Coordinates of C-alpha atoms and ligand atoms in Angstrom, one line a residue:
M1 CA 236.9 49.7 52.3
C2 CA 235.9 49.6 56.0
G3 CA 234.5 52.6 57.8
I4 CA 236.0 53.9 61.0
V5 CA 234.6 56.6 63.5
G6 CA 236.0 57.7 66.8
Y7 CA 235.1 60.3 69.4
I8 CA 236.5 61.8 72.6
G9 CA 235.0 64.7 74.4
P10 CA 232.2 65.8 76.8
R11 CA 229.3 64.3 74.9
D12 CA 228.1 60.7 74.7
A13 CA 230.2 58.9 72.1
T14 CA 227.6 56.3 71.1
P15 CA 225.2 58.5 69.0
I16 CA 228.1 60.3 67.4
I17 CA 229.7 57.1 66.4
L18 CA 226.4 55.6 65.0
S19 CA 225.6 58.7 62.9
G20 CA 229.2 58.8 61.6
L21 CA 229.0 55.1 60.6
K22 CA 225.7 55.9 58.9
R23 CA 227.4 58.5 56.7
L24 CA 230.1 55.9 55.7
E25 CA 227.6 53.2 54.6
Y26 CA 228.4 54.0 51.0
R27 CA 231.8 52.4 51.5
G28 CA 230.1 49.0 51.4
Y29 CA 230.1 46.7 54.5
D30 CA 228.7 43.5 55.9
S31 CA 229.0 43.9 59.6
A32 CA 229.3 46.8 62.1
G33 CA 230.2 47.4 65.7
L34 CA 231.3 49.9 68.3
A35 CA 233.2 50.1 71.6
V36 CA 232.8 52.7 74.3
I37 CA 234.5 53.1 77.7
Q38 CA 231.8 53.1 80.3
N39 CA 232.5 53.1 84.0
S40 CA 236.2 52.4 83.5
S41 CA 235.6 49.3 81.4
I42 CA 235.2 48.7 77.6
E43 CA 231.7 47.8 76.4
V44 CA 231.5 46.3 72.9
R45 CA 228.4 46.0 70.7
R46 CA 228.7 44.4 67.2
D47 CA 226.7 42.4 64.7
A48 CA 226.7 41.1 61.2
G49 CA 224.5 42.9 58.6
K50 CA 223.5 46.5 58.2
L51 CA 223.8 49.3 60.7
E52 CA 220.2 48.9 61.7
R53 CA 221.1 45.7 63.5
L54 CA 223.8 47.5 65.5
V55 CA 221.4 50.3 66.4
S56 CA 218.8 47.9 67.7
L57 CA 221.5 46.0 69.7
V58 CA 222.5 49.3 71.3
E59 CA 218.9 50.1 72.1
K60 CA 218.5 46.7 73.7
E61 CA 221.8 47.0 75.6
P62 CA 222.5 50.7 75.9
V63 CA 226.1 51.9 76.3
Q64 CA 227.4 55.4 76.8
G65 CA 230.6 57.1 77.5
K66 CA 232.9 60.0 76.5
L67 CA 235.3 57.9 74.5
G68 CA 234.5 55.4 71.8
I69 CA 235.3 53.9 68.4
G70 CA 233.1 52.3 65.7
H71 CA 233.6 50.3 62.5
T72 CA 231.8 49.0 59.5
R73 CA 233.6 46.0 58.0
W74 CA 233.8 44.6 54.5
A75 CA 234.9 41.1 55.1
T76 CA 238.3 40.0 53.7
H77 CA 239.4 37.3 56.3
G78 CA 236.5 35.5 58.1
E79 CA 232.8 35.4 57.4
P80 CA 230.8 38.6 57.9
N81 CA 229.3 37.6 61.3
A82 CA 229.2 39.0 64.9
R83 CA 232.4 37.3 66.1
N84 CA 234.4 38.6 63.1
A85 CA 232.9 42.1 63.3
H86 CA 235.1 44.9 64.7
P87 CA 236.0 46.1 67.3
H88 CA 238.3 43.4 68.4
M89 CA 239.5 42.8 72.0
G90 CA 242.6 41.0 73.2
T91 CA 242.8 38.7 76.1
T92 CA 242.6 41.2 79.0
G93 CA 239.6 43.1 77.7
E94 CA 241.5 46.3 78.4
V95 CA 242.4 47.1 74.8
V96 CA 240.1 47.3 71.8
L97 CA 240.9 48.0 68.2
V98 CA 239.3 48.7 64.8
H99 CA 241.2 48.2 61.6
N100 CA 241.1 48.9 57.8
G101 CA 243.4 46.9 55.6
I102 CA 244.8 43.4 55.4
V103 CA 247.6 41.9 57.7
E104 CA 249.4 40.0 54.9
N105 CA 251.5 38.0 57.4
F106 CA 248.6 37.3 59.8
L107 CA 248.9 33.5 59.6
E108 CA 252.5 33.5 60.9
L109 CA 251.7 36.1 63.5
R110 CA 248.7 34.0 64.6
D111 CA 250.9 30.9 65.0
E112 CA 253.5 32.9 66.9
L113 CA 250.9 34.3 69.3
A114 CA 249.3 30.9 69.7
T115 CA 252.6 29.4 70.9
E116 CA 252.6 32.2 73.5
G117 CA 249.3 30.9 74.7
V118 CA 247.0 33.4 73.1
E119 CA 243.5 32.2 72.4
F120 CA 241.7 33.7 69.4
H121 CA 238.0 34.5 69.3
S122 CA 237.6 35.3 65.6
D123 CA 238.8 34.3 62.1
T124 CA 240.0 37.7 61.3
D125 CA 243.5 38.9 60.5
T126 CA 242.8 42.0 62.6
E127 CA 242.7 40.2 65.9
V128 CA 246.4 39.5 65.8
I129 CA 247.1 43.2 66.1
V130 CA 245.3 43.7 69.4
H131 CA 247.1 40.7 70.9
L132 CA 250.4 42.1 69.7
V133 CA 249.6 45.4 71.4
E134 CA 248.8 43.6 74.6
R135 CA 252.0 41.7 74.4
Y136 CA 253.9 45.0 74.8
L137 CA 251.6 46.9 77.1
S138 CA 252.9 47.1 80.7
T139 CA 253.2 49.6 83.5
E140 CA 256.3 51.1 81.8
I141 CA 254.9 51.0 78.2
G142 CA 251.8 52.9 77.4
L143 CA 249.3 52.4 74.6
E144 CA 251.0 54.4 71.9
E145 CA 254.4 52.8 72.5
A146 CA 252.9 49.3 72.6
A147 CA 251.1 50.1 69.4
R148 CA 254.3 51.2 67.7
K149 CA 256.0 48.0 68.7
A150 CA 253.1 45.9 67.5
L151 CA 252.9 47.7 64.1
R152 CA 256.5 46.8 63.3
H153 CA 255.4 43.2 63.0
L154 CA 252.7 43.9 60.4
R155 CA 253.1 43.6 56.6
G156 CA 250.5 45.2 54.4
H157 CA 248.5 48.5 54.4
H158 CA 246.6 49.5 57.5
G159 CA 244.5 52.1 59.2
I160 CA 244.3 51.3 62.9
V161 CA 242.5 52.9 65.9
L162 CA 242.9 51.7 69.5
I163 CA 241.5 52.7 72.9
S164 CA 242.2 51.2 76.4
S165 CA 240.3 51.2 79.6
K166 CA 243.6 51.7 81.4
E167 CA 244.2 55.0 79.5
P168 CA 240.6 56.3 79.1
D169 CA 241.8 59.8 78.1
K170 CA 243.1 59.0 74.6
I171 CA 242.6 57.5 71.2
V172 CA 245.6 56.1 69.3
A173 CA 245.4 56.0 65.5
A174 CA 248.0 55.0 62.9
R175 CA 248.2 54.7 59.2
I176 CA 250.6 52.4 57.2
G177 CA 250.5 52.5 53.4
N178 CA 247.4 53.0 51.2
A179 CA 244.7 51.4 53.3
G180 CA 241.6 53.5 53.9
G181 CA 242.6 56.9 55.3
V182 CA 242.6 58.2 58.8
V183 CA 241.3 61.8 59.2
V184 CA 241.3 63.6 62.6
G185 CA 238.6 66.3 63.2
F186 CA 239.2 69.2 65.5
G187 CA 236.1 70.3 67.5
E188 CA 235.6 72.7 70.4
G189 CA 236.9 70.7 73.4
E190 CA 236.2 67.5 71.6
M191 CA 237.9 65.5 68.9
F192 CA 236.7 63.2 66.1
L193 CA 238.3 60.6 64.0
A194 CA 237.2 58.8 60.8
S195 CA 238.3 56.9 57.8
D196 CA 236.5 59.4 55.5
L197 CA 235.3 63.0 55.7
P198 CA 231.5 62.5 55.5
A199 CA 231.5 60.8 58.9
I200 CA 232.6 63.9 60.8
L201 CA 231.6 66.9 58.6
E202 CA 228.5 67.6 60.6
H203 CA 230.7 68.3 63.6
T204 CA 233.8 70.0 62.1
R205 CA 235.5 70.9 58.9
D206 CA 238.9 71.4 60.5
V207 CA 240.8 68.2 59.8
V208 CA 244.2 66.6 59.5
F209 CA 244.8 63.7 57.2
L210 CA 247.3 61.1 58.5
E211 CA 250.0 60.2 56.0
S212 CA 251.4 56.7 55.7
R213 CA 253.6 55.7 58.7
Q214 CA 252.2 58.3 61.0
M215 CA 250.5 57.9 64.4
A216 CA 248.1 60.3 66.1
V217 CA 247.5 60.4 69.9
I218 CA 244.2 62.2 70.4
T219 CA 242.9 63.6 73.6
E220 CA 239.9 65.9 74.0
D221 CA 242.3 68.9 73.9
G222 CA 243.9 68.0 70.6
M223 CA 246.3 65.8 68.8
D224 CA 249.9 64.8 69.0
L225 CA 251.2 63.7 65.6
Q226 CA 254.2 61.4 65.5
T227 CA 256.2 59.1 63.2
L228 CA 256.0 55.4 64.0
N229 CA 259.3 55.9 65.7
G230 CA 257.7 58.3 68.1
E231 CA 259.3 61.5 66.7
K232 CA 257.0 64.5 67.0
L233 CA 255.6 65.9 63.7
E234 CA 254.1 69.3 62.9
H235 CA 250.7 69.2 61.3
E236 CA 248.6 71.6 59.2
I237 CA 244.9 71.8 59.8
H238 CA 242.9 71.7 56.5
T239 CA 239.5 73.4 56.5
V240 CA 237.4 71.4 54.0
A241 CA 234.6 73.1 52.0
W242 CA 232.2 70.2 51.6
D243 CA 228.9 70.9 53.2
P244 CA 227.5 67.9 55.2
V245 CA 224.1 68.6 53.6
A246 CA 225.7 68.2 50.2
A247 CA 226.4 64.6 51.1
E248 CA 222.7 64.1 51.9
K249 CA 220.2 62.9 49.3
G250 CA 218.2 66.0 49.2
E251 CA 214.9 65.4 47.5
Y252 CA 216.2 62.3 45.7
R253 CA 215.4 58.7 46.7
H254 CA 218.9 57.6 46.1
F255 CA 222.3 59.2 46.2
M256 CA 223.0 57.9 42.7
H257 CA 219.9 59.6 41.3
K258 CA 220.9 62.9 43.0
E259 CA 224.4 62.6 41.6
I260 CA 223.2 61.9 38.1
H261 CA 221.1 65.1 38.3
E262 CA 224.0 67.0 39.8
Q263 CA 226.0 66.7 36.6
V264 CA 225.0 70.1 35.3
R265 CA 226.5 71.5 38.5
S266 CA 229.5 69.2 38.6
T267 CA 230.4 69.7 34.9
T268 CA 230.2 73.4 35.6
D269 CA 232.3 73.2 38.8
T270 CA 235.0 71.1 37.2
I271 CA 235.4 73.9 34.6
A272 CA 235.0 76.7 37.1
G273 CA 238.1 78.9 37.4
R274 CA 240.1 76.9 35.0
V275 CA 239.4 78.4 31.6
D276 CA 239.4 82.0 30.3
F277 CA 236.8 81.9 27.6
E278 CA 238.1 85.1 26.1
S279 CA 241.8 84.1 25.7
G280 CA 241.2 80.4 25.7
E281 CA 243.8 80.0 28.4
V282 CA 243.5 76.9 30.6
R283 CA 244.8 77.1 34.1
L284 CA 245.4 73.9 36.2
P285 CA 247.6 75.3 38.9
H286 CA 247.8 72.2 41.1
L287 CA 249.4 70.3 38.2
N288 CA 252.6 72.2 38.9
L289 CA 253.3 71.9 35.1
S290 CA 256.1 74.0 33.7
K291 CA 256.4 74.7 29.9
E292 CA 259.8 73.0 30.0
F293 CA 258.4 69.8 31.4
A294 CA 255.4 69.9 29.1
Q295 CA 257.8 69.9 26.2
Q296 CA 259.9 67.2 27.8
I297 CA 257.1 64.6 28.1
E298 CA 257.5 61.7 25.6
K299 CA 254.6 59.6 26.7
I300 CA 251.6 59.6 29.0
V301 CA 250.3 56.4 30.6
V302 CA 246.8 56.7 32.1
I303 CA 246.1 54.2 34.8
A304 CA 242.8 53.5 36.6
C305 CA 240.2 50.9 37.5
G306 CA 236.6 50.4 36.5
T307 CA 234.7 53.4 35.4
A308 CA 237.8 55.6 35.8
S309 CA 239.6 53.4 33.3
Y310 CA 236.9 54.1 30.7
A311 CA 237.4 57.8 31.3
A312 CA 241.1 57.0 30.7
M313 CA 240.3 55.5 27.3
V314 CA 238.5 58.7 26.3
G315 CA 241.5 60.7 27.6
K316 CA 243.8 58.7 25.3
I317 CA 241.9 59.8 22.2
L318 CA 241.7 63.4 23.3
I319 CA 245.4 63.8 24.2
E320 CA 246.6 62.0 21.1
R321 CA 244.2 63.9 18.8
I322 CA 244.8 67.4 20.4
V323 CA 248.4 67.1 21.6
R324 CA 249.7 64.5 19.2
L325 CA 251.5 62.9 22.2
P326 CA 251.6 59.1 22.6
T327 CA 249.2 58.1 25.3
E328 CA 248.6 54.6 26.6
V329 CA 245.8 53.3 28.9
D330 CA 246.5 50.6 31.4
I331 CA 244.2 48.9 33.9
A332 CA 245.9 49.7 37.2
S333 CA 245.8 46.1 38.5
E334 CA 247.7 45.0 35.4
F335 CA 250.1 47.9 35.1
R336 CA 251.4 47.3 38.7
Y337 CA 252.7 43.8 37.8
R338 CA 253.8 44.4 34.2
D339 CA 257.2 45.9 34.9
P340 CA 256.1 48.8 32.7
I341 CA 258.4 50.8 30.4
V342 CA 258.3 54.2 31.9
D343 CA 261.0 56.8 32.7
E344 CA 261.5 60.4 33.7
N345 CA 260.0 61.6 30.4
T346 CA 256.8 59.6 31.1
V347 CA 253.8 60.9 33.0
V348 CA 251.8 58.3 34.8
L349 CA 248.3 59.8 35.2
A350 CA 246.0 58.2 37.7
I351 CA 242.3 58.7 37.6
S352 CA 240.4 57.9 40.8
Q353 CA 237.3 59.3 42.4
S354 CA 238.2 58.0 45.9
G355 CA 242.0 58.5 45.5
E356 CA 242.3 55.4 47.7
T357 CA 241.9 52.5 45.2
A358 CA 244.6 50.1 46.2
D359 CA 245.4 48.9 42.6
T360 CA 245.6 52.5 41.4
L361 CA 247.8 53.6 44.2
A362 CA 250.1 50.6 43.7
A363 CA 250.3 51.3 39.9
M364 CA 251.3 54.9 40.8
A365 CA 254.0 53.5 43.0
A366 CA 255.2 51.3 40.2
G367 CA 255.5 54.4 38.0
R368 CA 257.3 56.4 40.7
E369 CA 259.8 53.5 41.2
R370 CA 260.7 53.9 37.5
G371 CA 261.2 57.6 37.6
A372 CA 257.9 58.7 36.0
K373 CA 256.2 62.0 36.9
L374 CA 253.0 61.2 38.8
W375 CA 249.8 63.1 38.1
S376 CA 246.3 62.3 39.3
I377 CA 242.7 63.4 38.6
V378 CA 240.9 62.8 41.9
N379 CA 237.7 63.8 43.6
A380 CA 238.5 63.1 47.3
I381 CA 240.4 66.0 48.7
G382 CA 243.3 64.8 50.8
S383 CA 243.2 61.4 49.4
Q384 CA 246.3 59.3 49.1
A385 CA 246.5 59.5 45.3
M386 CA 246.3 63.3 45.5
R387 CA 248.9 63.5 48.1
I388 CA 251.5 61.3 46.5
S389 CA 251.2 63.0 43.1
D390 CA 253.6 65.6 41.7
G391 CA 250.6 67.4 40.5
Y392 CA 246.8 66.8 40.5
I393 CA 243.5 68.0 39.0
S394 CA 240.6 67.9 41.4
M395 CA 237.4 66.7 39.9
Q396 CA 235.6 69.3 42.1
T397 CA 232.3 67.4 41.9
G398 CA 231.7 67.2 45.7
P399 CA 231.2 63.9 47.5
E400 CA 230.0 61.0 45.3
I401 CA 228.2 58.6 47.7
G402 CA 226.5 56.2 45.3
V403 CA 228.8 53.2 44.7
A404 CA 228.1 53.5 40.9
S405 CA 230.2 56.3 39.6
T406 CA 228.3 59.0 37.6
K407 CA 229.5 62.6 38.1
A408 CA 233.0 61.3 38.8
Y409 CA 232.9 59.9 35.3
T410 CA 231.8 62.9 33.4
A411 CA 234.0 65.4 35.3
P412 CA 237.3 63.7 34.5
L413 CA 236.3 63.6 30.8
I414 CA 236.2 67.4 30.9
D415 CA 239.4 67.5 33.0
L416 CA 241.2 65.4 30.4
Y417 CA 239.9 67.7 27.6
M418 CA 241.3 70.7 29.5
L419 CA 244.5 68.9 30.2
A420 CA 244.9 68.2 26.5
V421 CA 244.3 71.8 25.6
L422 CA 246.8 73.0 28.2
L423 CA 249.5 70.5 27.0
A424 CA 248.9 71.3 23.3
D425 CA 249.2 75.0 24.2
L426 CA 252.5 74.6 26.2
R427 CA 254.0 72.3 23.5
G428 CA 253.1 74.8 20.7
V429 CA 250.9 72.3 18.9
I430 CA 247.9 74.7 18.8
D431 CA 247.8 78.4 18.2
K432 CA 245.7 80.9 20.2
K433 CA 242.8 80.8 17.8
Q434 CA 242.6 77.0 18.0
R435 CA 242.9 77.2 21.8
R436 CA 240.0 79.6 21.9
E437 CA 237.9 77.4 19.7
L438 CA 238.6 74.3 21.7
V439 CA 237.8 76.0 25.0
A440 CA 234.7 77.6 23.6
E441 CA 233.2 74.1 23.1
L442 CA 233.4 73.5 26.8
R443 CA 230.9 76.3 27.5
H444 CA 228.0 74.3 26.0
V445 CA 228.6 71.0 28.0
P446 CA 226.6 71.7 31.2
D447 CA 223.6 72.9 29.3
L448 CA 223.7 69.9 27.0
V449 CA 223.9 67.6 30.0
G450 CA 220.9 69.4 31.4
Q451 CA 219.0 68.7 28.2
C452 CA 219.8 65.0 28.5
L453 CA 218.5 64.9 32.1
Q454 CA 215.2 66.5 31.1
R455 CA 214.6 63.5 28.9
E456 CA 214.4 61.0 31.9
P457 CA 210.7 60.2 31.3
D458 CA 211.5 59.0 27.8
I459 CA 214.4 57.0 29.0
Q460 CA 212.2 55.4 31.7
K461 CA 210.0 54.1 28.9
V462 CA 213.0 52.3 27.3
A463 CA 213.9 51.0 30.8
E464 CA 210.4 49.4 31.0
V465 CA 211.1 47.5 27.8
L466 CA 214.6 46.3 28.9
R467 CA 213.9 45.7 32.6
D468 CA 213.6 41.9 32.4
T469 CA 216.2 41.2 29.9
S470 CA 219.0 38.8 30.9
H471 CA 221.7 40.0 28.6
C472 CA 222.6 43.1 26.8
L473 CA 225.3 44.2 24.4
Y474 CA 226.6 47.7 24.2
L475 CA 228.5 48.8 21.1
G476 CA 230.5 51.9 20.4
R477 CA 233.3 53.1 18.2
G478 CA 236.1 55.6 18.4
I479 CA 235.6 58.1 21.2
N480 CA 232.3 56.4 22.2
M481 CA 233.8 52.9 22.4
P482 CA 234.5 53.6 26.1
T483 CA 230.9 54.8 26.5
A484 CA 229.8 51.3 25.5
Y485 CA 232.1 49.9 28.2
E486 CA 230.8 52.4 30.8
G487 CA 227.1 51.9 29.8
A488 CA 227.5 48.1 30.2
L489 CA 229.2 48.5 33.6
K490 CA 226.4 50.7 34.9
L491 CA 223.8 48.1 33.9
K492 CA 225.9 45.2 35.3
E493 CA 226.7 46.7 38.7
L494 CA 223.2 48.2 39.3
S495 CA 220.8 45.7 37.9
Y496 CA 222.9 42.5 37.9
I497 CA 222.0 41.9 34.3
H498 CA 224.9 40.4 32.2
A499 CA 225.9 43.3 30.0
E500 CA 229.0 43.6 27.8
G501 CA 230.6 46.6 26.2
Y502 CA 232.3 45.9 22.9
P503 CA 234.1 47.8 20.1
A504 CA 231.4 47.8 17.4
G505 CA 234.0 46.9 14.7
E506 CA 234.7 43.7 16.5
M507 CA 231.1 42.4 16.2
K508 CA 231.9 40.5 12.9
H509 CA 234.8 38.8 14.7
G510 CA 232.5 36.7 16.9
P511 CA 230.0 38.5 19.1
I512 CA 227.5 38.9 16.2
A513 CA 226.8 35.2 16.8
L514 CA 225.0 36.4 20.0
V515 CA 222.5 38.5 18.2
E516 CA 218.9 37.3 18.5
E517 CA 215.6 38.8 19.4
D518 CA 216.0 38.7 23.2
M519 CA 219.5 40.1 23.1
P520 CA 219.1 43.9 23.1
V521 CA 222.0 45.8 21.4
V522 CA 222.6 49.3 22.7
A523 CA 224.4 51.1 19.8
I524 CA 226.0 54.5 20.7
A525 CA 225.7 56.3 17.4
P526 CA 225.8 60.1 17.7
K527 CA 226.8 62.3 14.8
D528 CA 230.6 61.8 15.3
P529 CA 233.3 60.7 12.9
W530 CA 232.4 57.1 13.4
Y531 CA 228.6 57.6 12.7
E532 CA 228.5 55.9 9.3
K533 CA 230.3 52.8 10.7
M534 CA 227.7 52.6 13.5
I535 CA 224.8 52.8 11.0
S536 CA 226.2 49.8 9.2
Q537 CA 226.6 48.0 12.5
I538 CA 223.0 48.7 13.4
E539 CA 221.9 47.4 9.9
Q540 CA 223.9 44.2 10.4
T541 CA 222.3 43.7 13.8
K542 CA 218.8 44.3 12.5
A543 CA 219.5 41.9 9.5
R544 CA 220.0 39.1 12.1
G545 CA 216.8 39.8 13.9
G546 CA 218.4 41.8 16.7
M547 CA 216.7 44.5 18.7
V548 CA 218.5 47.8 18.7
V549 CA 218.4 50.7 21.2
A550 CA 220.3 53.6 19.6
V551 CA 221.9 56.6 21.3
A552 CA 221.4 59.1 18.6
T553 CA 221.7 62.8 17.9
D554 CA 218.5 64.9 17.8
G555 CA 216.9 65.0 14.4
D556 CA 218.6 61.9 13.0
E557 CA 215.8 60.6 10.8
L558 CA 217.8 57.7 9.4
I559 CA 218.4 56.1 12.7
S560 CA 214.8 56.5 13.8
T561 CA 213.9 54.3 10.8
L562 CA 216.5 51.7 11.7
A563 CA 216.5 51.4 15.5
D564 CA 213.7 49.9 17.6
L565 CA 214.2 52.4 20.4
V566 CA 216.2 55.7 20.5
L567 CA 217.8 57.5 23.4
W568 CA 218.1 61.1 21.9
V569 CA 221.0 63.4 22.8
P570 CA 221.7 66.9 21.6
Q571 CA 224.4 67.7 19.1
V572 CA 227.8 68.2 20.6
N573 CA 231.4 68.5 19.5
W574 CA 232.5 64.8 19.1
M575 CA 235.5 65.3 21.4
L576 CA 233.1 66.1 24.2
S577 CA 230.3 63.7 23.2
P578 CA 231.2 60.9 25.8
A579 CA 230.1 63.3 28.6
I580 CA 226.7 63.6 26.8
T581 CA 226.1 60.1 25.4
V582 CA 226.7 58.5 28.8
I583 CA 223.9 60.4 30.5
P584 CA 221.0 58.4 29.1
L585 CA 222.9 55.2 29.8
Q586 CA 223.3 56.2 33.5
I587 CA 219.6 56.9 33.8
L588 CA 218.7 53.7 31.9
A589 CA 220.7 51.5 34.3
Y590 CA 219.4 53.4 37.3
Q591 CA 215.8 53.1 36.3
I592 CA 216.1 49.4 35.5
A593 CA 217.7 48.8 38.9
V594 CA 214.9 50.7 40.6
M595 CA 212.2 48.7 38.7
R596 CA 214.0 45.5 39.7
G597 CA 213.8 46.7 43.4
L598 CA 217.6 46.5 43.9
D599 CA 219.8 48.4 46.3
V600 CA 220.9 51.2 43.9
D601 CA 223.3 53.0 46.2
Q602 CA 225.0 49.9 47.6
P603 CA 224.8 47.1 45.0
R604 CA 225.7 43.7 46.3
N605 CA 229.4 42.7 46.7
L606 CA 230.5 46.2 45.7
A607 CA 232.2 49.0 47.7
K608 CA 232.7 52.6 46.9
S609 CA 236.4 52.5 47.4
V610 CA 238.3 49.3 46.8
T611 CA 241.1 49.8 49.2
V612 CA 242.3 46.2 49.2
E613 CA 243.9 44.3 46.3
Ligands
AGP1 C1 232.1 52.4 39.0 O1 230.7 52.6 39.0 C2 232.5 51.4 40.1 N1 232.0 51.8 41.4 C3 234.0 51.1 40.1 O2 234.3 50.6 38.8 C4 235.0 52.3 40.3 O3 234.9 53.2 39.2 C5 236.4 51.8 40.5 O4 236.4 51.0 41.6 C6 237.5 52.9 40.6 O5 237.2 53.7 41.8 P1 238.0 55.0 42.0 O6 237.6 56.0 40.9 O7 237.6 55.5 43.3 O8 239.5 54.7 41.9

């Protein structure tokens, strides 16, 4: 969850670190700091709150140097304040460190160090690490060796970056487990380091991602990659395609608004190069899927968190309907502790925008331990989920910066549809004609998404009506039941309004007691196989004095007589309808949050990537 930036080279590190941290703001944080080696000693600046406070601190007390590290912290141990902000120093003031992750055994380490006379200056778990490093540093043992010795004491998942005024020519970085990544950027006579690509893309696109249990020793001339035992490792430099500008807001006020409107492009890109509309063939080469294995699969378990889990629910319906293959959906934080029944004939399919969500990664590990094949649908290239998978599908949407997921929800819906067609094809469940017909439906999606986006002014009017509501119920059935969950989550996480997604058929089993005039009910009722059921649900709600906002298919005269307000969507094949019906709900939640003057891109308490349990 925390952001890390490092620099070593001929330029002043301070502005490079600050601009890098700025590009990592989306990860969510509550304090920030930096350390630079200036005139052979380490200067630290850090404060609680947003980056602006650190910037003004640096303006008041300038610091510059050729080597430095910076950090944005999302508090796990210790209040978000200046003394708990990273970077953290030890006792000598000669070593400083930033950290992403949780030291699970920090209490016992803290006690052990205290008996050695160490005095602590913060309430964080992180501080024990830098004191451990100092314990081992000596004239014979340098920074990287001392770090290796210190890391052996730690339990948990970590991304760690250290510098020392005694060795002002290097940065030492290490990664253990699934904590936020560590990526090393290769410049011309200068080197960069970050927890995530956007922080360094303006400087270089040539990068190496550290794997778990690897250490990098970085000088301005390059990088030595090692195991945590000090054995030298070869490394391959990736050149990433993401354009730094793409991660900017462009003409939009918020990243989220930009990303909602990018969905014509992102639904196009996620299809690009993967279907032959003539033959109907689907190609997902990174899945490494053979016909033999496709026919061997007995079950698929789709695991994810939050918005991604609602895409998983849609995937279940698509795969079972098209492939006739048993498919389960499991919330990753539950799956990991359930001792699940999976084996070598099971595919555990993870869906994750960031590819770094701790619960999802742990659920993948639980599947791996039981012999399952691991697949993932991810957006972040080089992410942990992608790299531990036997095969993956990249969402190909480009960076999603807004904390609330939008294009990284609609893209996997299409990826799951293509996966279903590919599996059905390889298992002989569909013939070539059926394959062509299924693939042909995909061609319309980007244009239909565009039609929904053009209706934003009408959706804004509905947002005006709902902006001050305190509660809201979202109802859906069948393939649009997950749409109800996702629509409710968008409203919850953006506007802080209590909103609940519910299977419409469940209303009569309790929730209908909630219906009254000031409880708007959003009913997702496009012309799909569950339409009639939704009409009767809307009638039941109206009969009890409820107010209904319907998501309905263009031209539906019946619903316009029944519902109080309508969010119109174009007709689409029902199996692809969730990628369409969700668009007005994304815009509705966005507009209400803007009207309520809230922090749309970084809602309170939330982070873009939940890399801790
Ligand atoms: C969605 O709007 C939320 N930001 C959150 O539920 C998110 O989908 C969830 O944390 C999973 O993230 P991931 O896709 O990066 O794994």
